[in-house]
Tab-separated table of C-alpha atoms in Angstrom:
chain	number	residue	atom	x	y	z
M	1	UNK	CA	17.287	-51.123	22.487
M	2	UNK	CA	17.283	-54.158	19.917
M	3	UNK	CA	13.547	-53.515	20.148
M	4	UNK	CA	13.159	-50.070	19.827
M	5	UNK	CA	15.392	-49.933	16.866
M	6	UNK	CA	13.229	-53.148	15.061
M	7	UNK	CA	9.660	-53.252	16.855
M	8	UNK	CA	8.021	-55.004	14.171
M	9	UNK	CA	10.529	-58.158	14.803
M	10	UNK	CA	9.622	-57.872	18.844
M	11	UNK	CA	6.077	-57.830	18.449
M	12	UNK	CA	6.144	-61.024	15.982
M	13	UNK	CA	9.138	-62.695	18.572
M	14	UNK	CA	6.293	-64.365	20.835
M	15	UNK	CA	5.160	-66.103	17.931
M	16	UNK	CA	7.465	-69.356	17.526
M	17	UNK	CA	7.097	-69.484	13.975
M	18	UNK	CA	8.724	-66.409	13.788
M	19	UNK	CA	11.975	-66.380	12.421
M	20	UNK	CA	13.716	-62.713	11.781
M	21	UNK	CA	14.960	-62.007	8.804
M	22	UNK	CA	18.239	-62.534	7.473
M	23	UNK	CA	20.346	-59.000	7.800
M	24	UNK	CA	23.511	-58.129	5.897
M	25	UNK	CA	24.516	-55.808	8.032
M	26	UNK	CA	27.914	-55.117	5.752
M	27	UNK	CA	25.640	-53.974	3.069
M	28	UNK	CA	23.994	-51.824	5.791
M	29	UNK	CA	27.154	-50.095	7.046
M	30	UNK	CA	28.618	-49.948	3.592
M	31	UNK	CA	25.106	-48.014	2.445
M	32	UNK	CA	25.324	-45.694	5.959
M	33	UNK	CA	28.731	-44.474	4.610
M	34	UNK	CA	27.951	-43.790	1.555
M	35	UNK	CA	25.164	-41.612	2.696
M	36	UNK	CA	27.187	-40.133	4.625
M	37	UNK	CA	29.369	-39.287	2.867
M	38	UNK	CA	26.874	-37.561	0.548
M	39	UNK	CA	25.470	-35.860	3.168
M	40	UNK	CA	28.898	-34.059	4.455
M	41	UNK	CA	29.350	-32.785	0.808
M	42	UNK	CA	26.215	-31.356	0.240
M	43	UNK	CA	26.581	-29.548	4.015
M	44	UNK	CA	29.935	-28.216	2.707
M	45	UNK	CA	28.398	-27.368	-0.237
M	46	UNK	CA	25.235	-25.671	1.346
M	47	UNK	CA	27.707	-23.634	3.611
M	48	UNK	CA	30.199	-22.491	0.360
M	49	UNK	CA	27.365	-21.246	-1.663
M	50	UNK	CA	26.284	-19.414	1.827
M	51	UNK	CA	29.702	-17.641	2.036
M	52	UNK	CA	29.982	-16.852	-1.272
M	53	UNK	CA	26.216	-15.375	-1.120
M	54	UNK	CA	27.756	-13.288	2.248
M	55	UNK	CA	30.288	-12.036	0.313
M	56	UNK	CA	28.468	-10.538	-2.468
M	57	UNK	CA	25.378	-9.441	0.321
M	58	UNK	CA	28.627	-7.691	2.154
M	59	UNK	CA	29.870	-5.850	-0.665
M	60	UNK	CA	26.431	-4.612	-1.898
M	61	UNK	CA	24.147	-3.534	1.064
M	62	UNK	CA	25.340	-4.944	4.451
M	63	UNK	CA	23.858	-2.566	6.731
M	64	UNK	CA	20.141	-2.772	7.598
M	65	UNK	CA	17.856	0.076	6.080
M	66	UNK	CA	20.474	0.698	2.989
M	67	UNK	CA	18.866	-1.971	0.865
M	68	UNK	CA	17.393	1.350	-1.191
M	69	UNK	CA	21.049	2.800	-1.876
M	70	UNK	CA	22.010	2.526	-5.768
M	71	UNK	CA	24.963	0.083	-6.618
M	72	UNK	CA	26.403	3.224	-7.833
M	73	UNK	CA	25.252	6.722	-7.076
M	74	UNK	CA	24.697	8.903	-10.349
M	75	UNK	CA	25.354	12.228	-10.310
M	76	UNK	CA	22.604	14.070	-11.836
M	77	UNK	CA	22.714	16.105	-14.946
M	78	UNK	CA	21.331	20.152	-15.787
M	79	UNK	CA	17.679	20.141	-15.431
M	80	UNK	CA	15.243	22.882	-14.954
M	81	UNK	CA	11.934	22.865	-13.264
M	82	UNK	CA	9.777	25.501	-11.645
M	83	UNK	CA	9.614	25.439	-7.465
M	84	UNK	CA	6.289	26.355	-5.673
M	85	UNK	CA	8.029	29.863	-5.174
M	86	UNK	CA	8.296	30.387	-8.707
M	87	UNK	CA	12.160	30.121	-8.341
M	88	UNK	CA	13.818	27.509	-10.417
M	89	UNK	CA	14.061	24.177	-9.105
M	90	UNK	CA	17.535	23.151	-10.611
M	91	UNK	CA	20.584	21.040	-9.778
M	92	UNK	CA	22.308	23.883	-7.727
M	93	UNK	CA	19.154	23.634	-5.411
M	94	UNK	CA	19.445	20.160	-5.208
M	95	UNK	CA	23.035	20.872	-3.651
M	96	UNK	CA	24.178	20.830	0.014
M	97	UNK	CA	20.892	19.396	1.156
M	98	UNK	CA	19.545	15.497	1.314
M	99	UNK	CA	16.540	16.105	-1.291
M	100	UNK	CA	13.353	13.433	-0.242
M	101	UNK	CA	11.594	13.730	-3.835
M	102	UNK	CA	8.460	11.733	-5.265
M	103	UNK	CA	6.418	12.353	-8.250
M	104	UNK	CA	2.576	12.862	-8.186
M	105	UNK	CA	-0.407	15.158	-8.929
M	106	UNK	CA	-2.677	16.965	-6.725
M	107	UNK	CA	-5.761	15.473	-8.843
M	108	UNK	CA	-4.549	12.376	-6.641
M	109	UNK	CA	-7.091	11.676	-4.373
M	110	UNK	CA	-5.407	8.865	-3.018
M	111	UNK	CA	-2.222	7.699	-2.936
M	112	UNK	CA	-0.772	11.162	-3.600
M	113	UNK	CA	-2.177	12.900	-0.060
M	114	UNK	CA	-1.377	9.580	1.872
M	115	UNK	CA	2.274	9.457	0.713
M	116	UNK	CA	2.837	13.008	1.379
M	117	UNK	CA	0.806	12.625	4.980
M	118	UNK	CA	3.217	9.984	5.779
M	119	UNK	CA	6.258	11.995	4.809
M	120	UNK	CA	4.766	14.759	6.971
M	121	UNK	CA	4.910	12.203	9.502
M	122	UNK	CA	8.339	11.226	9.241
M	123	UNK	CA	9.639	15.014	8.591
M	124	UNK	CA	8.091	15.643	12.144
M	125	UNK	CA	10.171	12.684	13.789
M	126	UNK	CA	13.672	13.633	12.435
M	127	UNK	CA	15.867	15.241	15.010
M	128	UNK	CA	16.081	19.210	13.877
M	129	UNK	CA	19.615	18.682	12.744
M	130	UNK	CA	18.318	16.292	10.079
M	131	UNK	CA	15.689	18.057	9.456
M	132	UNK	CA	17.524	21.093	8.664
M	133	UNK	CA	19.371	19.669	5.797
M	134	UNK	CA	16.540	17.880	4.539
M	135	UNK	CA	13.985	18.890	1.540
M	136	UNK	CA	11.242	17.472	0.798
M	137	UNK	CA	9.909	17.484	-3.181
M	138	UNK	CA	6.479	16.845	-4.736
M	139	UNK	CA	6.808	17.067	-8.107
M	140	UNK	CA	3.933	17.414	-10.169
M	141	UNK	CA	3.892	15.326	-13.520
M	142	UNK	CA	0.072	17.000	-14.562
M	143	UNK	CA	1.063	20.368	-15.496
M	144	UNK	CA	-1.994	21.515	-17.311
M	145	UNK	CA	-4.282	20.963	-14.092
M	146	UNK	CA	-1.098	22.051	-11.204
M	147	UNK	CA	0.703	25.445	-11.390
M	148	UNK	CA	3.261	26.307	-9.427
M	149	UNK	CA	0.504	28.423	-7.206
M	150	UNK	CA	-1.732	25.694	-6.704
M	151	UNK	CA	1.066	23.254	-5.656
M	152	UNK	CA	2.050	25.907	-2.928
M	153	UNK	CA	-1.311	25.783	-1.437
M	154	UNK	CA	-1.248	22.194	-1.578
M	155	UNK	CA	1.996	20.761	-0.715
M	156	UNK	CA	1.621	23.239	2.113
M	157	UNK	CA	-1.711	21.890	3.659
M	158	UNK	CA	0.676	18.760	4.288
M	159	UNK	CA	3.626	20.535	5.565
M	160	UNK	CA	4.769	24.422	5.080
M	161	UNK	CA	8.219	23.418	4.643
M	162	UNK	CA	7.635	20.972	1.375
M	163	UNK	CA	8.497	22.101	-1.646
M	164	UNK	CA	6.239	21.701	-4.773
M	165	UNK	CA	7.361	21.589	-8.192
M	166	UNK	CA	6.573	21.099	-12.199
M	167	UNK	CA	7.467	22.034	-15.634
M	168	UNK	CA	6.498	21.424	-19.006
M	169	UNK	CA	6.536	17.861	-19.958
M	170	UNK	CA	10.310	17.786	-21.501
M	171	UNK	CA	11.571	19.043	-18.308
M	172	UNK	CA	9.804	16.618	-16.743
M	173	UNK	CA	10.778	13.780	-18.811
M	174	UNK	CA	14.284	14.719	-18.835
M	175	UNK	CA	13.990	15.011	-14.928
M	176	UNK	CA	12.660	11.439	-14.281
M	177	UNK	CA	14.474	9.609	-16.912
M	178	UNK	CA	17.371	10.915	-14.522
M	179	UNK	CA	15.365	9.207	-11.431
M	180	UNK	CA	15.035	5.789	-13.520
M	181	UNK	CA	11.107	7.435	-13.264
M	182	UNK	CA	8.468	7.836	-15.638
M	183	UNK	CA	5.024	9.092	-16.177
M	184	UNK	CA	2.450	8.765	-18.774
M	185	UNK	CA	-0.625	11.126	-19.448
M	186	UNK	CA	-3.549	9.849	-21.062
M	187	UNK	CA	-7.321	10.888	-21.191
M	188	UNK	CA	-9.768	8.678	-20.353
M	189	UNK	CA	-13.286	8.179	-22.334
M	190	UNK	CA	-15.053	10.701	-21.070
M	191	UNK	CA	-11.748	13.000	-21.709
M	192	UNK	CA	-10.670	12.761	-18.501
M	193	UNK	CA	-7.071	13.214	-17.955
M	194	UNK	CA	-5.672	9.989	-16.335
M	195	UNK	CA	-2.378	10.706	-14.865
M	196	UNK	CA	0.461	7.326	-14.194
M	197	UNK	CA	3.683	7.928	-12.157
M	198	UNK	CA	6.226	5.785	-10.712
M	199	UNK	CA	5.604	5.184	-7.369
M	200	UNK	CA	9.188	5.127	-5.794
M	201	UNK	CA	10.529	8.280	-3.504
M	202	UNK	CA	13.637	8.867	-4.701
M	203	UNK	CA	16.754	9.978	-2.097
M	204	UNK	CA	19.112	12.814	-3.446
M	205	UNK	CA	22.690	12.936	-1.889
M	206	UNK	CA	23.814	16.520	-0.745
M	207	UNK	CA	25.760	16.254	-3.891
M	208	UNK	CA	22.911	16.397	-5.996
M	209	UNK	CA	23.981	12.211	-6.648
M	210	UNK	CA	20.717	10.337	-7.109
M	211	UNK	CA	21.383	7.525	-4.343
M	212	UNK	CA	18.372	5.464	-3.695
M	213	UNK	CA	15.324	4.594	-4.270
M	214	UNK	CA	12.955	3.530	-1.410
M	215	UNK	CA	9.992	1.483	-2.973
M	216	UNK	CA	6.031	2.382	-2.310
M	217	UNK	CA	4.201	1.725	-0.362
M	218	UNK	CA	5.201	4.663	1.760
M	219	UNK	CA	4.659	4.587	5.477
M	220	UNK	CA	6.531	7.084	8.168
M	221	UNK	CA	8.221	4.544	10.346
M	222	UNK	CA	9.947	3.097	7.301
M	223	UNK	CA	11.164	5.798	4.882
M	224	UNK	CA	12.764	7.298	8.188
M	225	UNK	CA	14.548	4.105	9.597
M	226	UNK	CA	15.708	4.020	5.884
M	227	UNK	CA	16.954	7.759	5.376
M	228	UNK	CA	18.136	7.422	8.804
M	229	UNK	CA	20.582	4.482	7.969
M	230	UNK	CA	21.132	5.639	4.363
M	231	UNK	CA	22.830	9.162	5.845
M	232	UNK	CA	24.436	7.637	8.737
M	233	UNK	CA	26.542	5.098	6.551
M	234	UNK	CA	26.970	7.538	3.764
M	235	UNK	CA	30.636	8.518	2.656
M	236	UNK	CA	30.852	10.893	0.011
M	237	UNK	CA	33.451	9.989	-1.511
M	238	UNK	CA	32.643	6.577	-2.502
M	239	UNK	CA	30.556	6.464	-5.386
H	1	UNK	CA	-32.718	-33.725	25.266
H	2	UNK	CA	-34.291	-31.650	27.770
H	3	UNK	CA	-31.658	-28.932	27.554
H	4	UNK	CA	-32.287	-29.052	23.433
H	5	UNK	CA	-35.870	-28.138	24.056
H	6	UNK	CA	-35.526	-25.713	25.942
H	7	UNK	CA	-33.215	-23.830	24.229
H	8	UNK	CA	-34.583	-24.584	21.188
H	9	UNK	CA	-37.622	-21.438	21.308
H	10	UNK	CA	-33.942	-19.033	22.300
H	11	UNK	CA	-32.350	-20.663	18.893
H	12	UNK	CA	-35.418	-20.005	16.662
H	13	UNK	CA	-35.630	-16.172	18.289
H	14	UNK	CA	-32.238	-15.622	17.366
H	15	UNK	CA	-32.664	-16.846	13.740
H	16	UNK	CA	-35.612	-14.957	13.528
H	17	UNK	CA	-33.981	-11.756	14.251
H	18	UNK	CA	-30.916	-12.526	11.993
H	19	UNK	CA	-33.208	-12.867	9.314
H	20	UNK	CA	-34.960	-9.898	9.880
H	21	UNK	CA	-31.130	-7.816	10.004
H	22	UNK	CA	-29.989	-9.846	7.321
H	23	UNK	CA	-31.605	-8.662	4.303
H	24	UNK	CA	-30.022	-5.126	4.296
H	25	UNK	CA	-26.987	-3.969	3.064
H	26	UNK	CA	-25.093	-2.073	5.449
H	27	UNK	CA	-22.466	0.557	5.095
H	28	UNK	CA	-20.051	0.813	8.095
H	29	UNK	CA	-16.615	3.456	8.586
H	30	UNK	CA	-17.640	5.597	5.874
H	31	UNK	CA	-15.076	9.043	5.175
H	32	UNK	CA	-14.310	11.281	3.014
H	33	UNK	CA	-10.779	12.372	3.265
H	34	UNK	CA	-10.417	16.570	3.267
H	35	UNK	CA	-8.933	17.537	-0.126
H	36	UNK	CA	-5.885	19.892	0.239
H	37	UNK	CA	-6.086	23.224	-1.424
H	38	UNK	CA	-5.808	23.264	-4.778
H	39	UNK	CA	-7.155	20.293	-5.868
H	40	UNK	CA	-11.178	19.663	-6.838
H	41	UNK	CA	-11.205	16.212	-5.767
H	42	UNK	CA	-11.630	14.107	-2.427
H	43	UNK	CA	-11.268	10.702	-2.003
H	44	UNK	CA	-13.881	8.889	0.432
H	45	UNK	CA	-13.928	5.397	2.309
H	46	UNK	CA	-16.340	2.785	3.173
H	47	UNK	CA	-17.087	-0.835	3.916
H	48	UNK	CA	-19.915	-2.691	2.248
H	49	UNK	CA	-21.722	-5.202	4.161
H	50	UNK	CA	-24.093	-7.729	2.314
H	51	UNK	CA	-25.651	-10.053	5.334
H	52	UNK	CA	-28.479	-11.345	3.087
H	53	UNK	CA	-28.504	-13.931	0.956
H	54	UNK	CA	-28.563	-12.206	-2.277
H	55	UNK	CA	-25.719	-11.001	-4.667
H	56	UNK	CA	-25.749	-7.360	-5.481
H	57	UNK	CA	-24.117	-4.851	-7.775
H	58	UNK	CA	-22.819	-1.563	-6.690
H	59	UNK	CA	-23.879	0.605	-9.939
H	60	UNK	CA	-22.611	3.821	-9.441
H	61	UNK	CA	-23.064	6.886	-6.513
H	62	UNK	CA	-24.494	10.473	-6.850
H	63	UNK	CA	-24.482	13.270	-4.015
H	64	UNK	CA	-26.357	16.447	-3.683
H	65	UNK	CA	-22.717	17.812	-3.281
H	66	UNK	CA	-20.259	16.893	-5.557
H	67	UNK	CA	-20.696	17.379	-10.041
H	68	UNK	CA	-19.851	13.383	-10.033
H	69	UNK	CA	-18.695	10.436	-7.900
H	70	UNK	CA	-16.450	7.543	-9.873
H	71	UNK	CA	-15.250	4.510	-7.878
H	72	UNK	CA	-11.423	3.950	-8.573
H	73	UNK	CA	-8.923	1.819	-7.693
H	74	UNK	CA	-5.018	2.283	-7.091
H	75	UNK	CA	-2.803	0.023	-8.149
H	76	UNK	CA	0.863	-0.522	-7.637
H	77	UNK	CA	2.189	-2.044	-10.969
H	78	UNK	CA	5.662	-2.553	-12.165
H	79	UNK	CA	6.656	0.461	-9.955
H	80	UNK	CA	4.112	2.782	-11.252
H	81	UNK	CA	0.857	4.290	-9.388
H	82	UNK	CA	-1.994	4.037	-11.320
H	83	UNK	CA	-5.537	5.150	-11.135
H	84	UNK	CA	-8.410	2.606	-12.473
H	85	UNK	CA	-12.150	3.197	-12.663
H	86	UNK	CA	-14.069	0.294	-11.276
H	87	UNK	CA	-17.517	0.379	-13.749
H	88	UNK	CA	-19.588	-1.475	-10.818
H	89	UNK	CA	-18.831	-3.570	-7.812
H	90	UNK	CA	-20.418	-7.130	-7.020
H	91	UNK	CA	-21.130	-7.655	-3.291
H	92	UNK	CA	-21.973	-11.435	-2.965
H	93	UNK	CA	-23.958	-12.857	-0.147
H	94	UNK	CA	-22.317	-12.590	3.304
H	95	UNK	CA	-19.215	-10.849	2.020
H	96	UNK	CA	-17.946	-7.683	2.608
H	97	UNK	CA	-16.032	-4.850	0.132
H	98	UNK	CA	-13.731	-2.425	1.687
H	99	UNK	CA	-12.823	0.477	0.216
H	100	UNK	CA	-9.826	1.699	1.712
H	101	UNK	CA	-6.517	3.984	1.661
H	102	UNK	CA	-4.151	2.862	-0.821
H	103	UNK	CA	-6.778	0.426	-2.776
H	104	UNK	CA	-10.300	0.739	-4.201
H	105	UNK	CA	-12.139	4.123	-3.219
H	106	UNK	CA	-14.740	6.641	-4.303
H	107	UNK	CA	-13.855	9.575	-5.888
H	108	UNK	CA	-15.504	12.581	-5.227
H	109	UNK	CA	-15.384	15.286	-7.726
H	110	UNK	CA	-15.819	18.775	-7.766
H	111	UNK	CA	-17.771	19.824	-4.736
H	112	UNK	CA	-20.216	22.342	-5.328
H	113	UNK	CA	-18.825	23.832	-2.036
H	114	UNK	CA	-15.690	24.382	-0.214
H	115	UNK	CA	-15.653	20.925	2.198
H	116	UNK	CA	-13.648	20.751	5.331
H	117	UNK	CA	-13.004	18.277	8.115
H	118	UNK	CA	-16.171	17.963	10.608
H	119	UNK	CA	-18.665	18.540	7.403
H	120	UNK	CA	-21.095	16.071	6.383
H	121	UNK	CA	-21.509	14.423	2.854
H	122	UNK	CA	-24.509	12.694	1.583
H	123	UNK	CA	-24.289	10.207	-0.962
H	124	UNK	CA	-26.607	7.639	-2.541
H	125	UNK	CA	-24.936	4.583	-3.262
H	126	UNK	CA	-27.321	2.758	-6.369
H	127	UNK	CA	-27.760	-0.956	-6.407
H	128	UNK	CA	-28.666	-3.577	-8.823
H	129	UNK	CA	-29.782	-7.285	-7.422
H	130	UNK	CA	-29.767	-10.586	-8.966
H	131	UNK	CA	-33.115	-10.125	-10.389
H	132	UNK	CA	-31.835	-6.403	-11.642
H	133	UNK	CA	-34.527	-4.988	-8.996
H	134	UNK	CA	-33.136	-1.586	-8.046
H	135	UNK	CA	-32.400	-0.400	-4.870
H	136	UNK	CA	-30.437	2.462	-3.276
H	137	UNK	CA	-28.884	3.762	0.679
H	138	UNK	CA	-28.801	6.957	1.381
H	139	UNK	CA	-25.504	7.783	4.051
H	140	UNK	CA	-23.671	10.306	5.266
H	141	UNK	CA	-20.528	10.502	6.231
H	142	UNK	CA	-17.808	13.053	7.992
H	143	UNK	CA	-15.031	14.427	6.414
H	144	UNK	CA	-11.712	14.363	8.161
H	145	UNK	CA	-8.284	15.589	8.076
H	146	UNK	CA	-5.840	12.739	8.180
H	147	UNK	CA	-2.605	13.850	10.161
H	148	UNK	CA	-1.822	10.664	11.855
H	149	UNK	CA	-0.286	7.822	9.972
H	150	UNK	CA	-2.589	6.973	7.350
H	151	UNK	CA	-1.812	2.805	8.125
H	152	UNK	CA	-3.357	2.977	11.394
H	153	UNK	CA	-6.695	4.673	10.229
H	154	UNK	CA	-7.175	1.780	8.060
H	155	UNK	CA	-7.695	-0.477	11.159
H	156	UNK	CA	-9.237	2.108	13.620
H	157	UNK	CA	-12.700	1.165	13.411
H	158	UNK	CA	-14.628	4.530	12.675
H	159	UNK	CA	-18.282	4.279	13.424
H	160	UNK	CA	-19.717	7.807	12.682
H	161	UNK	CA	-21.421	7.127	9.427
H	162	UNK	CA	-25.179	5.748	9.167
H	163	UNK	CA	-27.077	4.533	6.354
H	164	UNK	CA	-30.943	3.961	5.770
H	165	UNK	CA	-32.161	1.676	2.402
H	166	UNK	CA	-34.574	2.830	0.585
């Protein structure tokens, strides 16, 4: 044991010459409990700050998949856009239903069609009661290029049952600075329109309550585990 | 020894024939995604594969059947989707550039006829070398509709395109 603990001093023993050196082993044990003492208050420490952080995590978002859900739901104020059906998208239509919403333009060949494939995706895996108080939103932020007309045809290559939507650029404003959303339309050199959205889909309580925001990218297997968890832990009555 | 001599005639065939691959640029899972209705533009997909040992600048595209073809990129940024147009591309020696869902891709604007999944596009991609020699590749590539989850297309390997250099 002696020589595990100092193997230098055994493999130097044979040598007569060899004398170990002198060890105050007071000093030793008087150092060990000091660190050891350190050691058990920075544990405690470590394990306070850890309960505290569990406290605050527990408060906030302690259920898996509701990470997305505001700190406080905001009910959304009058707003007035124009639905795919030429009916007015407004707050009563928001109303009774979960609303799935993200903003885009159909001169998107990108990230626009894959968002709304993978929502098409997830819309197909909900179980029909879900489904049937569920709407799905594209909203258009390029209203010179997408009338309501065109955005049928288009948000209903991805799915008949999504709803399209736009309005003139104060309505739209209005409407995203509600969604903590914004967009910006510039032209390019070659006077190009270049069109720049927020990327977050943005989760609309059956109270018409903007409750969270679910953060791009986009992909099926997520958004549903998240609205999934979001409704099943939902109380309306907390705010 | 002996076994080095031997296989030394296999070694020099096989570097001999990775030569002779080597010094073309290859285009591999090209596809153009279909446009929904109601929009004039398409986006299409490819990887770009430089075996040789020279650098080379992607300069721009043209096809018989779109107006124009820009090369973008979408970027996430501070929680905001944005579209940027990539001027050129360099392709060093022995790497590869993806364009892919979700990143860097060619934009394919107004077709000069209605396009759906299971038609073919040509386009000519246009290259510039070290020595600014010109060069272009002809391909064509199928258009599909994307249903399935658009995460697993970008690793199903999708060999239906071919490419000749000119």
């Amino acid at each position: 044991m002696y020589c595990l603990l100092r193997p230098t001093y055994c493999r130097l023993k044979k040598d007569a010459q060899y004398k170990p050196p002198e060890v105050n082993y007071r000093a030793i044990i008087h150092l060990m409990s000091q660190s050891v003492k350190i050691t058990l208050s920075l544990i405690i420490t470590i394990l306070l700050i850890g309960a505290a952080a569990g406290l605050v995590q527990q408060n906030d978002n302690a259920v898996p998949g509701t990470e997305a859900r505001l700190m406080t739901p905001k009910p959304l104020t009058a707003f007035q856009l124009t639905a795919h059906d030429l009916k007015p998208l407004n707050i009563e239509r928001l109303k009774g239903k979960w609303t799935l919403l993200f903003f885009g333009y159909t001169h998107c060949p990108d990230v626009c069609p894959i968002t709304l494939t993978e929502l098409a995706q997830m819309a197909q895996q909900l179980p029909p009661e879900v489904l049937d108080n569920t709407q799905f939103v594209f909203v258009s932020v390029d209203p010179q290029r997408d009338s309501p007309e065109s955005l049928a045809e288009y948000v209903g290559y991805f799915n008949e049952s999504f709803l399209g939507a736009t309005g003139s650029i104060d309505a739209l404003t209005t409407f995203a600075r509600q969604l903590d959303s914004k967009f910006s339309l510039e032209t390019d050199p070659a006077g190009e329109p270049i069109v720049n959205h927020s990327s977050a889909m943005l989760l609309i309580d059956p109270q018409a309550h903007y409750y969270a925001r679910l953060k791009a990218p986009h992909y099926a297997e997520e958004i549903l585990a998240q609205y999934l968890a979001l409704r099943n832990n939902y109380s309306p009555n907390t705010p | 020894m002996m076994a080095l001599t031997k296989t030394f005639p296999l070694v020099f065939l096989l570097m001999m024939t990775s030569i002779n691959a080597a010094d073309k640029l290859q285009v591999h899972d090209a596809w153009a995604r279909e446009a929904p209705p109601g929009t004039s533009v398409m986006a299409a997909y490819l990887t770009l594969q430089n075996p040789s040992l020279k650098a080379y600048t992607l300069t721009g595209l043209s096809s018989p059947d779109f107006k124009r073809i820009e090369m973008h990129r979408t970027e996430q940024h501070d929680g905001m989707s944005k579209m940027l147009p990539v001027p050129q591309v360099m392709l060093n020696s022995k790497e590869n550039v993806v364009f892919q869902p979700g990143g860097m891709h060619l934009m394919l604007i107004n077709p000069k006829k209605p396009l759906k999944a299971g038609d073919n596009i040509t386009l000519t991609l246009f290259f510039s070398d070290e020595h600014s020699t010109k060069s272009s590749l002809e391909i064509s590539l199928p258009v599909k509709k994307v249903t399935a989850n658009t995460r697993h297309t970008l690793h199903n390997g999708q060999h239906d395109s071919h490419s000749h250099q000119h």
